[in-house]
Amino acid sequence: MLAKLIKFEWRYHTGKVLFFVGAGAFLFFGFMASAAGIRIPNIYMNSSYMISHITGLISLGSTFVITIFCANAMLKDNEHKMTGIIYATPVSKFQFLFSRFSGTFLASMAVFSFTTLGIFLSSFAPWLQAEKVGPINLLFYVWPLMVIALPNMLFCGSLVFLIATLTKNRIAVYLGGLFIYVLYIVGSIFSNSPLMAQSLPATAEAISMAAKLDPFGIAAYFEQTRYWTVLEKNTQLIALKGNLLINRLIWTLFSITILVISYKLFSFRSSERFRSKKKEIKKEPLEALKKYIPVSTFPNRVLAQWKALLSLTRMEIQTITKSLSFLVIILLWIFLIGSETLAGIDGGARISPSYPLTGDIISDIIEVISFFGVAVIIFYSSEQIWRNRTLQIDEIEDATPASNVSFFISKYIALITVPGILLFTSIVIGILIQLSKGYFNLDLPLYLSLFYYSGMPFLLIAALALFIQSLIPNKYLGMAITGIVVLITGSVIGGLFGIRHIMLRYAAHFSFVEYSGMNGFGQYAKAFHWIMIYWGALGMLFGLLTYGLWKRGKENGFMQRLKLLTLQLGTLGKVLAVICVLVFISSGSLIYFNTNVLSEYETNESRNDWSQAYEEKYKQYTDLPQPTVTLLRADVDLFPEKCSYQVRGYYILKNKHDQPVKKVLMGLSKEANLEHAEMIGAKRIESDEEFGHYWFEFQQPLQPNEEIKMHFEFTSSWNPFKGHARFNAIVENGSFIRMSRYFPNFGYNQDNELSNPDIRRERGLPEIDEGIALLKRTDSTKDAYDYIDYEVTVSTSEDQIAVTSGNLIKKWKENNRNYFHYKMDRLIPFRFAFSSAAYAMEKTTHKGIDLEIYYHPEHAYNVQRFLNSAKKSIDYLISQFGPYQYKHLRFVEVSAFTSGFAATSYPNTIYILENRGFVTDLRDANEPDILQQLTAHEMAHQWWPGQVDPEIMEGRQMLVETLAQYAEIMIYEKTYDKSLANKAMNVELDLYLRDRSFEKEPPLYRVDFNPAVAYSKGMKVVYAIQDLIGEDKMNQALRNLIARHAYPKPPPNSYDFLDALYEVSSQEHHQLIDDWLKKIMLYDLKVISANYEQMADGQYKVDMKVMTKKHEEDGLGIEKHVKIDEEFEIGIFTVKPKQAQDAKGVLYLKKHHFNNDTTELSVIVNEKPVSAGIDPYVIMIDKDRMDNVIAVEERNE
Amino acid sequence: MNELIINNINKTYANGVKALDDVSVTITNGMFGLLGPNGAGKSTLMRTIAALQEPDEGSISFNGNDVIKDPSAIRRQLGYLPQEFGVYPKISAYRLLDHLAILKGILDNRERKEQIEALLQQTNLYQDRKKVVSTFSGGMRQRFGIAQALLGDPQLIIVDEPTAGLDPEERNRFHNLLSEIGENIIVLLSTHIVEDVRDLCTRMAIMSEGGLVLEGEPRQLIKDLRGKIWEKAISKDALEAHKAAYTVISTRLFAGETQIHVLSDDDPGQGFQTHEPGLEDVYFSILFDQQSVNC
Ligand SMILES: Nc1ncnc2c1ncn2[C@@H]1O[C@H](COP(=O)(O)OP(=O)(O)OP(=O)(O)O)[C@@H](O)[C@H]1O
Ligand SMILES: [Mg+2]
């Protein structure tokens, strides 16, 4: 019987279109996520790690499937008014529920397993390279399905099942499903889950907690695999142990409990108890009977149509807003937007919070609402079209003389009211959050602009959704199609199908505009207006068609309505349609002109083609001897309001080679247009506009050490329809331009090459292993620094200040423009940038250095703190590393239209992004002070590489970033205390362990661009060396490095740094220095047991058993045990382990020497110990730092 | 004088059911009753006249306006009560009537209020006017439906089974209301209750399987049948034999016995007694004819 019933249910589900649509969709998701999704170098796309990852992520989407299936299964009787019949059959409650649930569950599982099939098939995708695909192991596919997806389905299924049994209401079930989803996302935000791609990893405690509590097990999966090496990622199955096992058990039990509860609560009788009580209306005495008299009607009058429209609209809006589903949606939304906004401000537990700026809040809203709003519109658009039919009031209304225009418009208005209310709610929440944080600078006009920038796309999507719903005869199919159309034309998914051009992306939804506090919406607003006109015309056309095809009455098929289309539209409608088409075409032409005609439209493909062609044509000139720039003079005119600039200037070029130079290959970035170029004594013989290369030939070859002059003139501008290059952001306010990149350069430009090894392989280009020169000992005594004499005059608009490197020697006003003359009094590298904005400025002098800070007047919060942090940094840097080389030090705020750094250091000038530091809320003294960290780091760059500019080869990043990191943490520790410094270093440790396995890991001394190693591991390791040999000796070594290698002495490389360290330290430490800098060493230090007893003299004897393991890894994760022979700190504390790690309650702290994997030791202390640890402050690179300190137990014999 | 002319309309549903089979009829002021068994096509015909669905063939005109080409013309003068209908949730009776009155084009606020109140009283819903319609009982909801059909100044009222679910008192009230207004306009009503037609209608038609099988004045139709209906009470076992021997148009249980009506121009004898025909006999005799034609 039961088997039969289950079979019946199975047939019911699998017989529906939805089943096939769902299966197809999951097949597609699985395939795409795997075939076109994330790639990690060296990790197979069909490794267990990747498959589990994708399965886990997509299993979130299974919520929707099981919700719909469950609603169908549990409510089909209700909705078809069959309950009376079904419930009266002899099927028992158990059989009934069990079969319904198993049917739902099996069918959902079946649909979801198509994901796995999709992932499986993806490894056969023809465009993949053999190297990306590892050996096929079926277990890799099935295992995650069992361990991750199956319990997840059970979890979602049991919850929606409970809701279905309790409420017997479809909407409630759907909302339940949505609620699980939203709850999950919100939970992820707060638990700082790796799912959210936070820039900073969560603390180990938080990760362990999340791993247990995440009902989808994804956090547990991440916890287990977070430190996996490349090798493990490729070969290892996730293991049902530890937190993952606990997690799966907890949630499976939870699901079963919920199912049992549902069973208990289910009743065959219909549920009245969840309906609200009806209000009693008291009877009124009957008045004298009025007589019915016909009343004349004037349905043709405009007033009547208008009133009908109003009445219909009111009715529609009321019906929506009075429903339970709407209330729940609004609550969900408040929950979602509130937590998103708060999370955005708080920035997680490990960095400082920001002030709740209106600009940041609206950016959050725009981002979060884009998906939610669309989902809501899709849901309500189907309601709008189908509601009256479902309610069966359609015949009555359709028989009235109210016009189709009124019906259509009222439905449309009510539909767009919903996102309107969502936006309004977000604004209220935003303001409340601002007020609650004691922030009163509410920018109401900016809030209101949301209704345009975020609301306008909703208007268009609503028109599209109604149009599709009116065409498609099935509500759910209509919703699915609308969803697919919007996702494909609007979101990144479209990119997979090549839909990237703005003219193909309907409504330009999903964040076209960006907002910056300094620059507002900038030039993008203008493009947005045009794009809205363009899509608005199409949206209007959709509206007209929807109206023209309006379905009134019953049984009027599509063909019938199509026949009536022109009649229905009438003359006005037809004229409007023609106007729409004309507007669409003309605004489209304008946009096309801007995107494709003014300059070539670029796709990824065409860009790659270009790079390949460039390499093939010019690679041969890599070693062609070229002259070097030694002097630069330029007039730079910035036109922020026009998003353009113009440069006129000259170089002095010198032949630094031993042989004469005959031909010069001048190059110019694609961002710049050459207006003029003239080299004295040389003729331009060839121009290659395509690649921005120009050949000059000397009449008399340029002899060694000979110099010549070259004049040039170029312009650069951008167009909001196409977007701007992030480092060439000439914008209305807060421009930042790394302009040295756009000045003429010489010789083959390696930056133009394709760097992605996969793409190179695809295109048959030779592998580039020498992306950077291999580290080798050099004894270059010649002038390896290509430094220049730098002097420029920069002009900008009247209300702005322009800043670049150098001393400001003059400023004046001319032709309503501001001019600034900057001159460097010493040579600098060929590296300079410009910024321009309506700045406010604050300055002070410290140790003879002029400190200046240029900031956006509205971002004045931390100006004094910046200056103080700078002073603290200067004190340390000068006293430890030697004098500062310039007179000035400037901090300059730039708009977030630039990105890619938090701050960037140029000679005597540091540019800082507006949303970093300037708006950090430092009112709470206990929070970490990222401002001090940032300032110290950037200022340290004035020494490293400002004074010691290492050779461009492997290891350069160690001498640049690692040393800046070292200075940063030392200054931070001096300014605050060990506890905050430890916290900062723990963040780095977690970052290193999390990110290191995403590519082949180099040892620190050979590091190239690899932040996990250069920044994170670097800070830890150099700090550890300092701890080993002492801060004095460490800094002595660094001073020696400067003394020997500062300009104009020959530049250093990693070996020189190592030598400097060996020189100051005793022989016994050299091995460890090598271990840490030249190898990949990981430690596993832990206290196995610790207990104490009070001795006769009142002192306490602590006995500890500790484990001290150490192993070396190759870059891919193959481990080798290393015998231990070194010292670690042993600490005994009067506080609990967690506080002890915060550097509190020290009773005993001393280094002990270890040479075994496990050691027993005893320590005598004066007070009663609470916890004991080895390396309690985690100076070593330790994979598990939580077990370094444990509580001490009293020994009881 | 209003005039609704229906000419040869046909309708076949997508599932192959022929719901209207060459229906032609002309209706003028007065109450017009439509009788017919379930599935005969009454509702289909009424919806077609109300321009809610299009016939496959044929034409309909109301006071000279082509209903199919220009549905708006008839909508301006129509009051329509569908056989089944629903309402907006959480909206009171008064609010909903007001809304529909606005859709019908009653511009004057005071007039609208007066008429709505009158209708609420006439349908005995006045005391419940602030109640949410979706919580109404079946009969109350039906009365609400009648009230909304009368809003404005309809020249054609189409009511599909208006009396379904009404208690005898309310049915009576309804009859009074309709007969009052039915003199100067067309009221087209379908029903299964033969008395409704007998009591109210000046003209009537009987539909079966999509076609109009009989049309006329109820009184005349009854008169035509006088002397042809014979009645006899028999035991249940004898029914088959009688059915074989006579044209049994209806059987009915009465006080435990089976009463049969037989159509016959002459006295069949055998204990049959003459019976004064009612409209019911007209209905059954015509359906009997129809069935034997088809067999
Ligand atoms: N939308 C539809 N699609 C297909 N067939 C339909 C549809 N509506 C009605 N029918 C069929 O058309 C025929 C006539 O239906 P209609 O509702 O007009 O009958 P009726 O005379 O009003 O019956 P009742 O007395 O039961 O209300 C029936 O056979 C019915 O099954
Ligand atoms: Mg009917």
Coordinates of N, CA, C and O in Angstrom, one line a residue, chain A residues 67-110:
Chain A
T67 N 10.5 23.5 -1.8 CA 9.4 24.3 -1.4 C 8.2 24.1 -2.4 O 7.1 23.9 -2.0
I68 N 8.5 24.3 -3.6 CA 7.4 24.2 -4.6 C 6.8 22.8 -4.6 O 5.6 22.6 -4.6
F69 N 7.7 21.8 -4.6 CA 7.2 20.4 -4.7 C 6.3 20.2 -3.4 O 5.3 19.5 -3.5
C70 N 6.8 20.6 -2.3 CA 6.1 20.3 -1.1 C 4.8 21.0 -1.1 O 3.7 20.5 -0.7
A71 N 4.8 22.3 -1.6 CA 3.5 23.0 -1.7 C 2.5 22.3 -2.6 O 1.4 22.1 -2.2
N72 N 3.0 21.8 -3.7 CA 2.2 21.0 -4.6 C 1.6 19.8 -3.9 O 0.4 19.5 -4.0
A73 N 2.5 19.1 -3.3 CA 2.1 17.8 -2.8 C 1.1 18.0 -1.6 O 0.1 17.2 -1.5
M74 N 1.4 18.9 -0.8 CA 0.6 19.0 0.4 C -0.7 19.8 0.2 O -1.6 19.6 1.0
L75 N -0.7 20.6 -0.8 CA -1.9 21.5 -0.9 C -2.7 21.2 -2.1 O -3.7 21.8 -2.3
K76 N -2.3 20.2 -2.9 CA -3.1 20.0 -4.1 C -4.5 19.6 -3.8 O -5.4 20.1 -4.4
D77 N -4.7 18.8 -2.7 CA -6.1 18.5 -2.3 C -6.9 19.7 -1.9 O -8.0 19.9 -2.3
N78 N -6.2 20.5 -1.1 CA -6.9 21.7 -0.6 C -7.4 22.6 -1.7 O -8.5 23.0 -1.8
E79 N -6.4 22.8 -2.6 CA -6.7 23.8 -3.7 C -7.7 23.3 -4.7 O -8.4 24.0 -5.3
H80 N -7.7 22.0 -4.9 CA -8.7 21.4 -5.8 C -9.9 21.0 -5.1 O -10.7 20.3 -5.6
K81 N -10.0 21.5 -3.9 CA -11.2 21.2 -3.0 C -11.5 19.7 -3.0 O -12.6 19.3 -3.1
M82 N -10.4 19.0 -2.9 CA -10.5 17.5 -2.9 C -10.4 17.0 -1.5 O -10.5 15.8 -1.3
T83 N -10.0 17.9 -0.5 CA -9.7 17.4 0.8 C -10.8 16.4 1.3 O -10.5 15.4 1.9
G84 N -12.0 16.9 1.2 CA -13.1 16.1 1.7 C -13.1 14.7 1.2 O -13.3 13.8 2.0
I85 N -12.8 14.6 0.0 CA -12.8 13.3 -0.7 C -11.6 12.4 -0.2 O -11.7 11.3 0.2
I86 N -10.4 13.1 -0.3 CA -9.2 12.4 0.0 C -9.2 11.9 1.5 O -8.8 10.8 1.8
Y87 N -9.5 12.9 2.3 CA -9.4 12.6 3.8 C -10.4 11.5 4.2 O -10.2 11.0 5.3
A88 N -11.4 11.3 3.4 CA -12.3 10.3 3.8 C -11.9 8.9 3.4 O -12.6 7.9 3.7
T89 N -10.8 8.8 2.6 CA -10.4 7.5 2.1 C -9.8 6.7 3.3 O -9.4 7.3 4.3
P90 N -9.6 5.4 3.2 CA -9.1 4.6 4.3 C -7.6 4.8 4.5 O -7.0 4.1 5.4
V91 N -6.9 5.6 3.7 CA -5.5 5.8 3.9 C -5.2 6.3 5.3 O -5.9 7.3 5.7
S92 N -4.3 5.7 6.0 CA -4.0 6.2 7.4 C -3.2 7.5 7.3 O -2.6 7.8 6.3
K93 N -3.2 8.2 8.4 CA -2.5 9.4 8.5 C -1.0 9.2 8.2 O -0.4 10.0 7.5
F94 N -0.5 8.1 8.8 CA 1.0 7.9 8.5 C 1.2 7.6 7.1 O 2.1 8.2 6.5
Q95 N 0.4 6.7 6.5 CA 0.6 6.4 5.1 C 0.5 7.7 4.2 O 1.3 7.9 3.3
F96 N -0.5 8.4 4.6 CA -0.7 9.7 3.8 C 0.5 10.6 3.9 O 1.1 11.0 2.9
L97 N 0.9 10.9 5.1 CA 2.0 11.9 5.2 C 3.3 11.3 4.7 O 4.1 12.0 4.1
F98 N 3.5 10.1 5.1 CA 4.8 9.5 4.7 C 5.0 9.4 3.2 O 6.0 9.8 2.6
S99 N 3.9 9.0 2.5 CA 4.0 9.0 1.1 C 4.1 10.3 0.5 O 4.9 10.6 -0.4
R100 N 3.4 11.3 1.0 CA 3.5 12.6 0.4 C 4.9 13.2 0.6 O 5.5 13.7 -0.3
F101 N 5.4 13.0 1.8 CA 6.8 13.6 2.1 C 7.8 12.8 1.2 O 8.7 13.4 0.6
S102 N 7.8 11.5 1.3 CA 8.8 10.8 0.5 C 8.7 11.1 -1.0 O 9.7 11.2 -1.6
G103 N 7.5 11.2 -1.5 CA 7.3 11.5 -2.9 C 8.0 12.9 -3.2 O 8.8 13.0 -4.1
T104 N 7.7 13.9 -2.3 CA 8.3 15.2 -2.5 C 9.8 15.1 -2.4 O 10.5 15.7 -3.3
F105 N 10.3 14.4 -1.4 CA 11.7 14.4 -1.1 C 12.4 13.7 -2.3 O 13.4 14.2 -2.8
L106 N 11.9 12.5 -2.7 CA 12.6 11.8 -3.8 C 12.6 12.6 -5.0 O 13.6 12.7 -5.7
A107 N 11.4 13.2 -5.3 CA 11.4 14.0 -6.6 C 12.4 15.2 -6.5 O 13.1 15.5 -7.5
S108 N 12.4 15.9 -5.4 CA 13.3 17.0 -5.3 C 14.8 16.5 -5.4 O 15.6 17.2 -6.0
M109 N 15.0 15.4 -4.7 CA 16.4 14.9 -4.8 C 16.7 14.5 -6.2 O 17.8 14.8 -6.7
A110 N 15.8 14.0 -6.9 CA 16.0 13.6 -8.3 C 16.3 14.8 -9.1 O 17.2 14.9 -9.9

